[in-house]
XYZ file of C-alpha atoms in Angstrom:
681
model
C 20.811 -33.497 15.029
C 20.866 -33.556 11.180
C 17.587 -35.480 10.902
C 15.712 -32.947 13.022
C 17.145 -29.917 11.207
C 16.343 -31.553 7.852
C 12.721 -32.049 8.962
C 12.454 -28.468 10.183
C 13.682 -27.306 6.806
C 11.082 -29.432 5.010
C 8.218 -28.124 7.159
C 9.094 -24.403 7.199
C 7.800 -23.494 3.684
C 4.335 -24.792 4.573
C 4.004 -21.866 7.013
C 4.384 -19.276 4.235
C 1.682 -17.576 2.207
C 3.807 -17.681 -0.953
C 6.791 -19.716 -2.109
C 9.998 -17.785 -2.876
C 10.905 -17.167 -6.488
C 13.261 -19.527 -8.298
C 16.062 -16.988 -7.978
C 15.598 -16.652 -4.222
C 15.539 -20.436 -3.844
C 18.781 -20.682 -5.838
C 20.417 -18.082 -3.556
C 19.331 -20.071 -0.491
C 20.837 -23.227 -1.989
C 24.097 -21.377 -2.635
C 24.105 -20.084 0.942
C 23.595 -23.665 2.177
C 26.680 -24.819 0.250
C 28.716 -21.933 1.683
C 27.625 -22.773 5.239
C 28.485 -26.424 4.661
C 31.982 -25.396 3.501
C 32.363 -23.202 6.614
C 31.430 -26.146 8.845
C 27.988 -24.913 9.952
C 26.449 -28.283 9.244
C 23.095 -27.989 10.987
C 22.150 -24.644 9.479
C 23.273 -25.884 6.063
C 21.120 -29.018 6.369
C 18.154 -26.838 7.406
C 18.534 -24.641 4.324
C 18.945 -27.639 2.010
C 15.710 -29.132 3.391
C 13.969 -25.781 2.960
C 15.142 -25.480 -0.664
C 14.143 -29.078 -1.390
C 10.623 -28.466 -0.065
C 10.312 -25.195 -2.023
C 11.432 -26.845 -5.259
C 9.015 -29.721 -4.707
C 6.147 -27.304 -4.063
C 6.934 -25.316 -7.212
C 6.809 -28.336 -9.532
C 4.561 -27.921 -12.560
C 1.044 -27.316 -11.184
C -2.153 -28.573 -12.741
C -2.944 -26.823 -16.047
C -5.403 -23.878 -15.999
C -9.021 -24.969 -15.901
C -12.256 -23.142 -16.684
C -15.056 -23.877 -14.211
C -17.489 -25.436 -16.680
C -18.510 -28.752 -18.244
C -15.679 -30.872 -19.644
C -15.241 -34.247 -21.323
C -12.689 -36.416 -19.517
C -11.055 -39.808 -19.617
C -9.880 -40.918 -16.191
C -8.720 -43.843 -14.100
C -10.405 -44.509 -10.749
C -7.927 -44.480 -7.862
C -10.325 -44.890 -4.945
C -14.066 -44.867 -4.338
C -15.361 -43.502 -1.050
C -18.243 -41.054 -0.663
C -16.648 -39.421 -3.725
C -14.517 -40.784 -6.551
C -10.795 -40.061 -6.500
C -9.531 -40.206 -10.079
C -6.504 -39.447 -12.233
C -7.680 -37.464 -15.264
C -5.541 -38.365 -18.281
C -7.518 -36.681 -21.053
C -9.411 -33.390 -20.956
C -11.655 -32.310 -23.838
C -9.972 -34.861 -26.161
C -6.497 -33.571 -25.298
C -3.992 -35.783 -23.449
C -2.372 -34.357 -20.339
C -0.137 -35.490 -17.512
C -2.441 -37.193 -14.970
C -4.211 -34.709 -12.692
C -5.843 -35.967 -9.495
C -9.422 -34.885 -8.871
C -12.267 -35.589 -6.449
C -15.641 -36.124 -8.133
C -19.153 -36.380 -6.782
C -21.615 -38.609 -8.619
C -24.924 -37.342 -9.974
C -25.140 -39.551 -13.071
C -27.860 -42.181 -13.254
C -25.423 -44.941 -14.217
C -23.592 -47.083 -11.650
C -20.226 -45.718 -10.543
C -17.040 -47.291 -11.902
C -14.812 -49.085 -9.421
C -11.126 -48.607 -8.526
C -8.921 -49.928 -11.316
C -11.412 -49.130 -14.085
C -11.128 -46.377 -16.692
C -14.094 -44.310 -17.834
C -15.136 -41.486 -20.107
C -17.689 -38.981 -18.831
C -19.112 -35.480 -19.026
C -18.244 -33.672 -15.797
C -18.554 -30.239 -14.237
C -15.012 -29.359 -13.109
C -13.410 -26.462 -11.269
C -10.065 -25.829 -9.567
C -9.989 -27.007 -5.958
C -11.033 -24.291 -3.524
C -11.506 -24.798 0.225
C -13.774 -22.768 2.419
C -11.618 -20.762 4.831
C -12.898 -20.744 8.424
C -11.388 -20.869 11.911
C -10.468 -24.492 12.631
C -11.136 -25.736 9.081
C -7.677 -26.635 7.744
C -7.820 -30.433 8.059
C -9.429 -31.152 4.669
C -7.224 -28.624 2.876
C -4.085 -30.224 4.334
C -5.248 -33.705 3.370
C -6.117 -32.705 -0.201
C -2.734 -31.029 -0.616
C -0.968 -34.137 0.705
C -2.939 -36.307 -1.737
C -2.199 -33.977 -4.659
C -5.867 -33.187 -5.405
C -5.997 -30.270 -7.866
C -9.550 -30.275 -9.262
C -12.995 -31.058 -7.940
C -16.448 -31.423 -9.422
C -19.136 -33.957 -10.217
C -20.077 -36.402 -12.981
C -23.114 -35.398 -15.036
C -23.140 -38.264 -17.558
C -21.165 -41.479 -17.869
C -20.228 -42.325 -21.471
C -18.241 -45.569 -21.179
C -16.348 -47.813 -18.754
C -13.368 -49.997 -19.601
C -11.596 -52.812 -17.785
C -12.289 -54.744 -14.614
C -12.289 -53.534 -11.053
C -9.035 -54.067 -9.197
C -8.392 -57.328 -7.382
C -8.765 -55.537 -4.038
C -12.146 -54.085 -4.967
C -13.481 -57.471 -6.136
C -12.286 -58.973 -2.853
C -14.095 -56.244 -0.933
C -17.299 -56.939 -2.874
C -16.996 -60.649 -2.115
C -16.566 -59.975 1.608
C -19.451 -57.503 1.542
C -21.732 -60.206 0.165
C -20.627 -62.715 2.811
C -21.165 -60.157 5.591
C -24.485 -58.868 4.238
C -26.596 -60.661 6.880
C -24.751 -59.195 9.845
C -26.114 -56.168 11.662
C -22.785 -54.342 11.700
C -21.679 -55.292 8.214
C -20.260 -51.813 7.482
C -18.026 -51.792 10.559
C -16.835 -55.349 9.967
C -15.974 -54.614 6.340
C -14.143 -51.427 7.344
C -11.980 -53.276 9.881
C -11.155 -56.046 7.425
C -10.560 -53.978 4.286
C -10.629 -50.266 5.123
C -13.740 -49.795 2.938
C -16.015 -47.562 5.024
C -18.754 -46.843 2.489
C -21.244 -49.273 4.064
C -21.117 -47.638 7.521
C -24.422 -45.956 8.360
C -24.476 -42.243 9.139
C -25.626 -42.746 12.785
C -22.732 -45.163 13.367
C -20.287 -42.773 11.715
C -21.499 -39.862 13.851
C -21.279 -41.972 17.020
C -17.686 -43.031 16.334
C -16.627 -39.464 15.552
C -18.391 -38.018 18.587
C -16.781 -40.567 20.915
C -13.285 -40.157 19.437
C -13.016 -43.758 18.222
C -13.365 -43.260 14.445
C -9.616 -43.877 14.075
C -10.219 -47.568 14.848
C -11.826 -48.052 11.430
C -8.845 -46.816 9.435
C -6.408 -49.512 8.299
C -3.413 -48.062 10.117
C -0.449 -49.013 12.234
C -2.668 -50.509 14.933
C -4.256 -53.052 12.585
C -1.089 -53.820 10.626
C 0.867 -54.380 13.860
C -1.934 -56.582 15.206
C -1.809 -58.852 12.133
C 1.988 -58.955 12.372
C 1.705 -59.921 16.047
C -0.643 -62.743 15.134
C 1.950 -64.004 12.627
C 4.666 -63.791 15.272
C 2.556 -65.872 17.658
C 1.863 -68.496 14.970
C 5.582 -68.598 14.149
C 6.421 -69.412 17.754
C 4.239 -72.501 17.464
C 6.431 -73.838 14.655
C 9.413 -76.101 15.457
C 12.929 -74.722 15.170
C 13.828 -71.046 15.282
C 10.328 -69.839 15.987
C 11.322 -66.232 16.664
C 12.858 -65.683 13.234
C 10.071 -67.584 11.453
C 7.523 -65.653 13.475
C 8.868 -62.298 12.375
C 8.978 -63.401 8.729
C 5.452 -64.810 8.922
C 4.230 -61.684 10.717
C 5.686 -59.387 8.061
C 4.227 -61.527 5.281
C 0.761 -61.521 6.875
C 0.925 -57.771 7.534
C 1.980 -57.136 3.932
C -0.886 -59.259 2.570
C -3.368 -57.543 4.893
C -2.155 -54.086 3.818
C -2.210 -55.046 0.131
C -5.765 -56.408 0.185
C -6.925 -53.181 1.826
C -5.685 -51.199 -1.190
C -2.370 -49.924 0.198
C -3.632 -46.440 1.022
C -0.775 -44.071 1.959
C -1.309 -44.376 5.759
C -1.361 -48.176 5.470
C 1.770 -48.220 3.313
C 3.572 -45.968 5.797
C 2.571 -48.278 8.641
C 3.911 -51.301 6.736
C 7.240 -49.569 5.994
C 7.565 -48.511 9.636
C 6.812 -52.048 10.848
C 9.402 -53.517 8.472
C 12.000 -51.021 9.690
C 11.221 -51.904 13.309
C 11.626 -55.625 12.624
C 14.967 -54.986 10.950
C 15.968 -52.812 13.895
C 15.205 -55.616 16.354
C 17.457 -57.976 14.410
C 20.298 -55.459 13.964
C 23.581 -56.440 15.585
C 24.228 -52.817 16.551
C 20.807 -51.540 17.664
C 19.714 -47.983 16.846
C 17.994 -45.846 19.486
C 14.222 -46.060 19.151
C 13.887 -42.259 18.994
C 16.407 -42.029 16.158
C 14.534 -44.722 14.208
C 11.260 -42.832 14.745
C 12.793 -39.567 13.526
C 14.487 -41.294 10.608
C 11.223 -42.785 9.336
C 9.480 -39.405 9.561
C 12.350 -37.825 7.633
C 12.175 -40.617 5.041
C 8.485 -40.074 4.325
C 8.981 -36.304 4.219
C 11.857 -36.679 1.762
C 9.918 -38.972 -0.563
C 7.087 -36.413 -0.700
C 7.334 -33.211 1.399
C 3.610 -32.510 0.907
C 2.804 -35.578 3.006
C 3.942 -33.541 6.018
C 0.678 -31.584 5.668
C -1.441 -34.683 6.310
C -2.894 -34.735 9.822
C -3.043 -38.543 9.663
C 0.758 -38.695 9.423
C 1.245 -36.489 12.465
C -1.347 -38.331 14.503
C 0.285 -41.679 13.716
C 3.836 -40.544 14.419
C 2.794 -38.585 17.488
C 1.060 -41.682 18.849
C 4.203 -43.794 18.350
C 6.411 -41.086 19.832
C 4.168 -40.765 22.862
C 4.188 -44.536 23.326
C 7.983 -44.408 23.519
C 7.798 -41.472 25.947
C 5.198 -43.150 28.185
C 7.113 -46.434 28.373
C 10.349 -44.567 29.154
C 8.749 -42.349 31.791
C 6.555 -45.036 33.393
C 8.148 -48.447 32.688
C 5.673 -51.305 33.170
C 4.499 -54.581 31.684
C 1.319 -56.491 30.973
C -2.011 -54.818 31.631
C -0.300 -51.963 33.484
C 1.666 -51.117 30.333
C -1.574 -51.128 28.322
C -3.208 -48.790 30.845
C -0.199 -46.438 30.844
C -0.176 -46.335 27.049
C -3.891 -45.602 26.796
C -3.819 -42.867 29.429
C -0.645 -41.360 28.022
C -1.906 -41.344 24.454
C -5.293 -39.964 25.440
C -3.864 -37.077 27.457
C -0.910 -36.163 25.281
C -2.755 -36.363 21.959
C -5.462 -33.955 23.124
C -3.532 -30.783 22.161
C -2.693 -32.177 18.713
C -6.303 -33.202 18.041
C -7.547 -29.800 19.149
C -5.058 -28.012 16.879
C -5.753 -30.221 13.859
C -9.528 -30.575 14.130
C -10.679 -27.758 16.423
C -12.484 -30.009 18.899
C -11.820 -32.981 21.153
C -14.318 -35.691 22.211
C -15.248 -35.099 25.828
C -15.016 -38.759 26.810
C -12.585 -39.907 24.119
C -10.060 -41.049 26.703
C -12.603 -43.238 28.511
C -14.064 -44.557 25.239
C -10.659 -45.546 23.891
C -9.689 -47.251 27.142
C -12.419 -49.769 26.345
C -12.650 -49.613 22.546
C -8.965 -50.079 21.649
C -8.431 -53.328 23.638
C -11.834 -54.657 22.591
C -11.236 -54.041 18.882
C -7.563 -55.075 18.963
C -7.767 -58.170 21.155
C -11.293 -59.429 20.468
C -12.963 -58.056 17.330
C -10.005 -58.107 14.923
C -8.880 -61.677 15.776
C -12.484 -62.862 15.413
C -12.823 -61.137 12.034
C -9.594 -62.692 10.762
C -10.601 -66.089 12.146
C -13.952 -65.714 10.373
C -12.181 -65.887 7.003
C -11.747 -69.619 7.661
C -14.367 -70.193 10.382
C -17.503 -68.084 9.626
C -18.964 -68.693 13.086
C -16.386 -66.248 14.474
C -18.036 -63.419 12.542
C -21.196 -63.881 14.600
C -19.189 -63.268 17.771
C -17.464 -60.235 16.219
C -20.836 -58.779 15.257
C -22.058 -59.169 18.851
C -18.902 -57.553 20.246
C -19.326 -54.560 17.931
C -22.938 -54.220 19.040
C -21.850 -54.099 22.670
C -19.171 -51.550 21.808
C -21.617 -49.200 20.052
C -24.043 -49.484 22.960
C -21.314 -48.372 25.335
C -20.060 -45.575 23.068
C -23.521 -44.001 23.064
C -22.797 -42.854 26.641
C -19.506 -41.153 25.656
C -20.683 -38.936 22.794
C -19.951 -35.192 22.843
C -17.188 -32.603 22.533
C -14.966 -31.091 25.197
C -15.028 -27.289 25.472
C -11.698 -25.645 24.760
C -11.178 -24.075 28.233
C -11.624 -27.464 29.926
C -9.107 -28.975 27.559
C -6.553 -26.298 28.359
C -6.895 -26.901 32.090
C -6.552 -30.655 31.619
C -3.256 -30.073 29.808
C -1.758 -29.501 33.243
C -1.975 -33.282 33.795
C 0.343 -34.473 30.991
C 2.929 -31.860 31.993
C 3.841 -34.278 34.789
C 4.877 -36.879 32.177
C 7.423 -34.697 30.422
C 11.092 -35.754 30.758
C 12.037 -32.674 32.805
C 13.227 -32.025 36.323
C 10.620 -31.526 39.013
C 11.247 -27.770 39.256
C 11.036 -27.360 35.479
C 7.724 -29.216 35.354
C 6.339 -27.086 38.187
C 7.383 -23.860 36.459
C 5.851 -25.015 33.169
C 2.575 -25.890 34.908
C 2.480 -22.478 36.620
C 3.174 -20.706 33.324
C 0.363 -22.624 31.600
C -2.074 -21.903 34.452
C -1.134 -18.210 34.362
C -1.716 -18.048 30.616
C -5.147 -19.622 31.072
C -6.164 -17.241 33.862
C -4.919 -14.106 32.103
C -6.079 -14.910 28.569
C -8.238 -12.127 27.069
C -11.884 -12.770 26.249
C -12.750 -12.280 22.596
C -15.432 -9.870 21.457
C -16.384 -9.392 17.853
C -18.113 -10.830 14.797
C -17.170 -13.765 12.580
C -18.593 -13.601 9.060
C -18.189 -17.304 8.247
C -17.446 -18.996 4.927
C -20.276 -21.480 4.301
C -20.271 -21.546 0.503
C -23.334 -20.010 -1.150
C -25.177 -19.032 1.987
C -24.867 -17.033 5.165
C -23.720 -17.617 8.751
C -22.551 -14.989 11.240
C -21.296 -15.614 14.780
C -21.457 -12.827 17.367
C -18.920 -13.350 20.169
C -18.957 -11.678 23.588
C -16.532 -13.356 25.958
C -17.719 -16.919 26.397
C -21.145 -16.202 24.907
C -22.032 -16.793 21.251
C -25.046 -15.900 19.129
C -25.294 -17.614 15.719
C -27.257 -15.873 12.969
C -28.047 -18.287 10.110
C -26.365 -21.616 9.457
C -25.546 -21.827 5.752
C -26.842 -24.536 3.392
C -26.149 -27.602 5.547
C -24.364 -29.063 8.592
C -21.327 -29.820 6.396
C -20.761 -26.043 6.060
C -20.641 -25.364 9.797
C -17.039 -26.347 10.538
C -16.261 -22.765 11.581
C -19.370 -22.394 13.732
C -18.738 -25.728 15.451
C -15.153 -24.719 16.175
C -16.273 -21.439 17.762
C -19.117 -23.070 19.720
C -16.780 -25.751 21.142
C -15.310 -23.247 23.623
C -18.328 -20.969 24.083
C -21.913 -21.104 25.236
C -24.334 -20.973 22.307
C -27.582 -19.968 23.948
C -29.639 -18.903 20.913
C -29.724 -19.245 17.139
C -31.442 -16.818 14.778
C -32.614 -17.956 11.339
C -33.267 -14.892 9.208
C -35.710 -16.846 6.994
C -36.450 -20.341 5.772
C -34.379 -20.470 2.557
C -31.974 -23.413 2.639
C -28.855 -21.273 2.214
C -29.657 -19.629 5.560
C -31.273 -22.460 7.543
C -29.931 -25.713 6.069
C -27.627 -26.410 9.015
C -30.115 -25.662 11.795
C -30.193 -29.292 12.939
C -26.492 -29.129 13.913
C -27.237 -27.265 17.163
C -29.871 -28.096 19.774
C -30.628 -24.585 21.073
C -33.662 -22.257 21.080
C -34.359 -20.728 17.674
C -35.729 -17.322 16.704
C -36.842 -17.244 13.062
C -38.128 -14.766 10.500
C -40.378 -17.554 9.214
C -40.918 -19.610 12.334
C -41.628 -23.316 12.286
C -42.511 -25.874 14.976
C -40.640 -25.161 18.211
C -39.332 -21.792 16.948
C -40.142 -18.310 18.210
C -41.144 -15.688 15.597
C -38.973 -12.650 14.928
C -41.140 -9.508 15.161
C -39.828 -6.038 14.378
C -39.768 -3.616 17.313
C -38.730 -6.216 19.884
C -35.269 -6.769 21.351
C -33.057 -9.666 22.426
C -31.229 -9.264 25.719
C -27.925 -10.956 24.957
C -24.741 -9.679 26.580
C -24.386 -6.076 27.753
C -25.912 -4.601 24.587
C -29.430 -5.531 23.431
C -29.978 -6.815 19.911
C -32.780 -4.874 18.200
C -35.142 -6.706 15.847
C -35.957 -4.199 13.088
C -37.926 -6.355 10.648
C -40.428 -7.875 9.765
C -43.405 -6.067 11.315
C -46.137 -8.101 12.966
C -48.543 -9.666 10.485
C -46.277 -8.937 7.513
C -47.280 -10.509 4.180
C -44.753 -10.762 1.387
C -42.236 -12.920 -0.419
C -39.922 -15.291 1.462
C -36.855 -13.069 1.284
C -38.773 -10.078 2.659
C -39.672 -12.065 5.784
C -35.995 -11.940 6.771
C -35.332 -11.164 10.422
C -33.169 -8.013 10.458
C -30.879 -7.515 13.480
C -29.050 -4.399 14.668
C -26.653 -4.198 17.611
C -23.415 -2.723 18.931
C -20.486 -5.066 19.450
C -16.749 -4.526 19.962
C -17.279 -0.747 19.842
C -18.954 -0.866 16.418
C -22.511 -0.954 15.084
C -23.610 -4.023 13.104
C -26.570 -4.565 10.766
C -27.592 -8.048 9.588
C -30.460 -7.643 7.068
C -30.767 -11.212 5.747
C -32.194 -11.327 2.213
C -34.553 -8.337 2.258
C -35.284 -6.762 -1.137
C -35.584 -3.156 -2.246
C -39.308 -3.250 -1.425
C -38.544 -3.842 2.256
C -35.566 -1.498 2.213
C -37.898 1.355 1.252
C -40.539 0.710 3.902
C -38.662 2.070 6.929
C -35.625 4.194 7.869
C -32.427 2.282 8.599
C -29.816 3.084 11.247
C -26.222 3.849 10.364
C -24.040 0.739 10.738
C -20.266 0.567 10.522
C -20.366 -3.148 9.658
C -22.973 -4.440 7.208
C -23.738 -7.927 5.916
C -24.906 -6.957 2.431
C -28.567 -7.922 1.791
C -29.225 -10.991 -0.375
C -25.532 -11.735 -1.023
C -25.118 -8.699 -3.308
C -27.946 -9.419 -5.770
C -29.493 -6.744 -8.016
C -32.783 -7.052 -6.095
C -31.312 -5.403 -2.971
C -28.903 -2.655 -1.842
C -30.710 0.316 -3.340
C -28.755 3.603 -3.426
C -31.089 5.053 -0.764
C -30.462 2.063 1.556
C -26.676 2.436 1.211
C -26.995 6.202 1.808
C -28.876 5.615 5.064
C -26.641 2.851 6.438
C -23.303 4.423 5.333
C -21.294 1.253 6.060
C -17.562 1.389 6.556
C -17.380 -2.342 5.778
C -19.694 -4.261 3.444
C -19.448 -8.062 3.640
C -20.807 -10.209 0.786
C -21.693 -13.748 1.945
C -21.255 -15.706 -1.286
C -19.845 -18.998 -2.479
C -16.796 -19.250 -4.702
C -17.920 -19.290 -8.355
C -21.602 -19.515 -7.374
C -24.141 -20.102 -10.143
C -25.962 -16.784 -9.440
C -22.952 -14.615 -10.162
C -23.103 -12.974 -6.704
C -22.015 -10.369 -5.891
C -23.245 -8.528 -8.935
C -20.724 -6.059 -10.338
C -23.039 -2.972 -10.162
C -23.814 -3.664 -6.490
C -20.137 -4.154 -5.644
C -19.279 -0.913 -7.444
C -22.098 0.934 -5.638
C -20.701 0.062 -2.203
C -17.132 0.928 -3.212
C -18.291 4.269 -4.600
C -19.887 5.045 -1.229
C -16.450 4.669 0.400
C -17.125 1.286 2.014
C -14.438 -1.365 2.249
C -15.720 -4.584 0.655
C -15.064 -8.208 1.550
C -16.275 -11.107 -0.621
C -16.278 -14.219 1.546
C -16.291 -16.715 -1.339
C -13.050 -15.234 -2.658
C -11.331 -14.161 0.537
C -12.623 -16.498 3.254
C -14.101 -15.820 6.685
C -13.622 -12.401 8.272
C -13.271 -11.517 11.963
C -14.090 -7.976 13.084
C -13.185 -6.758 16.581
C -12.336 -3.515 18.327
C -8.894 -3.585 16.656
C -10.426 -3.805 13.168
C -11.200 -6.556 10.681
C -8.864 -9.312 9.563
C -9.187 -12.374 7.352
C -7.448 -15.694 7.739
C -4.111 -16.402 6.106
C -4.318 -18.625 3.037
C -1.148 -20.604 2.423
C 0.401 -21.297 -0.971
C -0.508 -24.980 -0.845
C -4.190 -24.054 -0.594
C -4.002 -22.616 -4.092
C -5.270 -19.102 -3.386
C -3.614 -15.840 -2.330
C -4.709 -14.254 0.954
C -7.662 -11.912 0.490
C -7.534 -8.204 1.297
C -10.289 -5.629 1.486
C -10.681 -3.302 -1.504
C -12.061 0.202 -1.821
């Protein structure tokens, strides 16, 4: 099928670490023309799609940028927790607009979408932390075309008025201010989610219902359905008037929400579906679905990286599959759709986000009909009859009360076993489905158990996960819960029985609240056990020796670091925290093949005598990209390389996994803006 081969061609370059050179791309285009002349149409279409995607990806990138303070003039595109802007002037020099994401630390009030402003900002090229299961934000930024990131230090001037949509949102926010669930109501009406409280946000994410707050196909289709129903009440050809009224209402609803890319795609898809229904020679639903996906990919191939696109199209595709496989009507059709979507979307959610809500299926069985058939109509009715908003507020309160019982994540092994259920829905013969189920069960039973160490990328900080089968020990948590995407991904399919905090500095303990497990700490606080040198942890087959600090130790914060030594995956491992040269010289140190370099590679640690005693084969520097301290310091890096150790700088090269087979980093694709890291001697 040409559409499918074209899509495969568009997607293929996103799986590469580097794009081919211009010459290679030209040769591929020439080969495509030759194949087309020879009659090999499908392969030719595949190569043309591949070349098109490569050429699109190699368009002029953002100009080089020094990571420092800059003066900018920019236009605000969107305002969420951060500002999304198009920078049109940099240091008094005009440039083609470059999209950037900016935090706000200025004292002045933030500008609104539609306004232009001048400001002093700290800018740097976009760089994503590279961890297992942490690709979602990188894919979304690439799809949005974000090239730079930073924060505003001082606002100089603001020009123009906020956009019509933003002023409308402010007006609605004022009218909804007295309602308990104002943030949720405003999000459902306009897509503006800034007023949602953090507990509500966490509850929706944990229960798998956060998608209900995005202005997407569900909401646009609901408004269109309301227009269709109103059209049927009109005299004459109610069906045709209903469709026209439904499209008009859906378009107005999408426009007032700001026409974000997912909303615009939903509106285009709805319009195409309406045209399809009125076509004299109907097109197969599957072909229309594939055609729309190909259309969006052709208009901008980078949009194929966006997880929101795949979730939306997968949901629609699975609806078509469920209705074909289990034809039904009324409430039975709704139940089939909910069960089918919940089961079949699990693998995609797990692949995209690394975790799946444990009770997401049950929560959505209640939340989707309640929001679609009760809350949304009441909110729309409230625009003309404010009393309806009171009822909508009560319904949302009942929904949140119920969702509190469905919070939590599903471990990976459970998810894999539950995948046996949707196999029965596939359009295959009975024998084929049975063989597929047996193959999946065999793969689950025979899968190897991992054993090794993950040195995680948490920015300027430290976090290390020790893995033995289904057991996990986490040493340090980085500067905050936001940095623990990798640790959460690993803990989703393993039992995290204990967490060790080397000491109390924020870059090691800032994310401790993310996990509710016993804690052993170098500087213990309430509810934490102290780490005392000379003791041992019995975790897995090999004990973990606590080498430092001695009982009753008095010294600086860094020298209170809990130092761990163990054997794992056939190698010895030393985790010394942030100890300084003073502590390094107060005891002999064992030889360790893998070493987390003390204090991120600062000049205050890693004395020549310490390196001589440990003799590491691998030295890992836990640093943040472009950190303000300049870690790792060049003399320290050179000292380890001179000793013969292989070095790995996490801020530059991403997370590192070491096992019995050796150490390997994660692949960094071309659209992430950085080449894959390799160890250096």
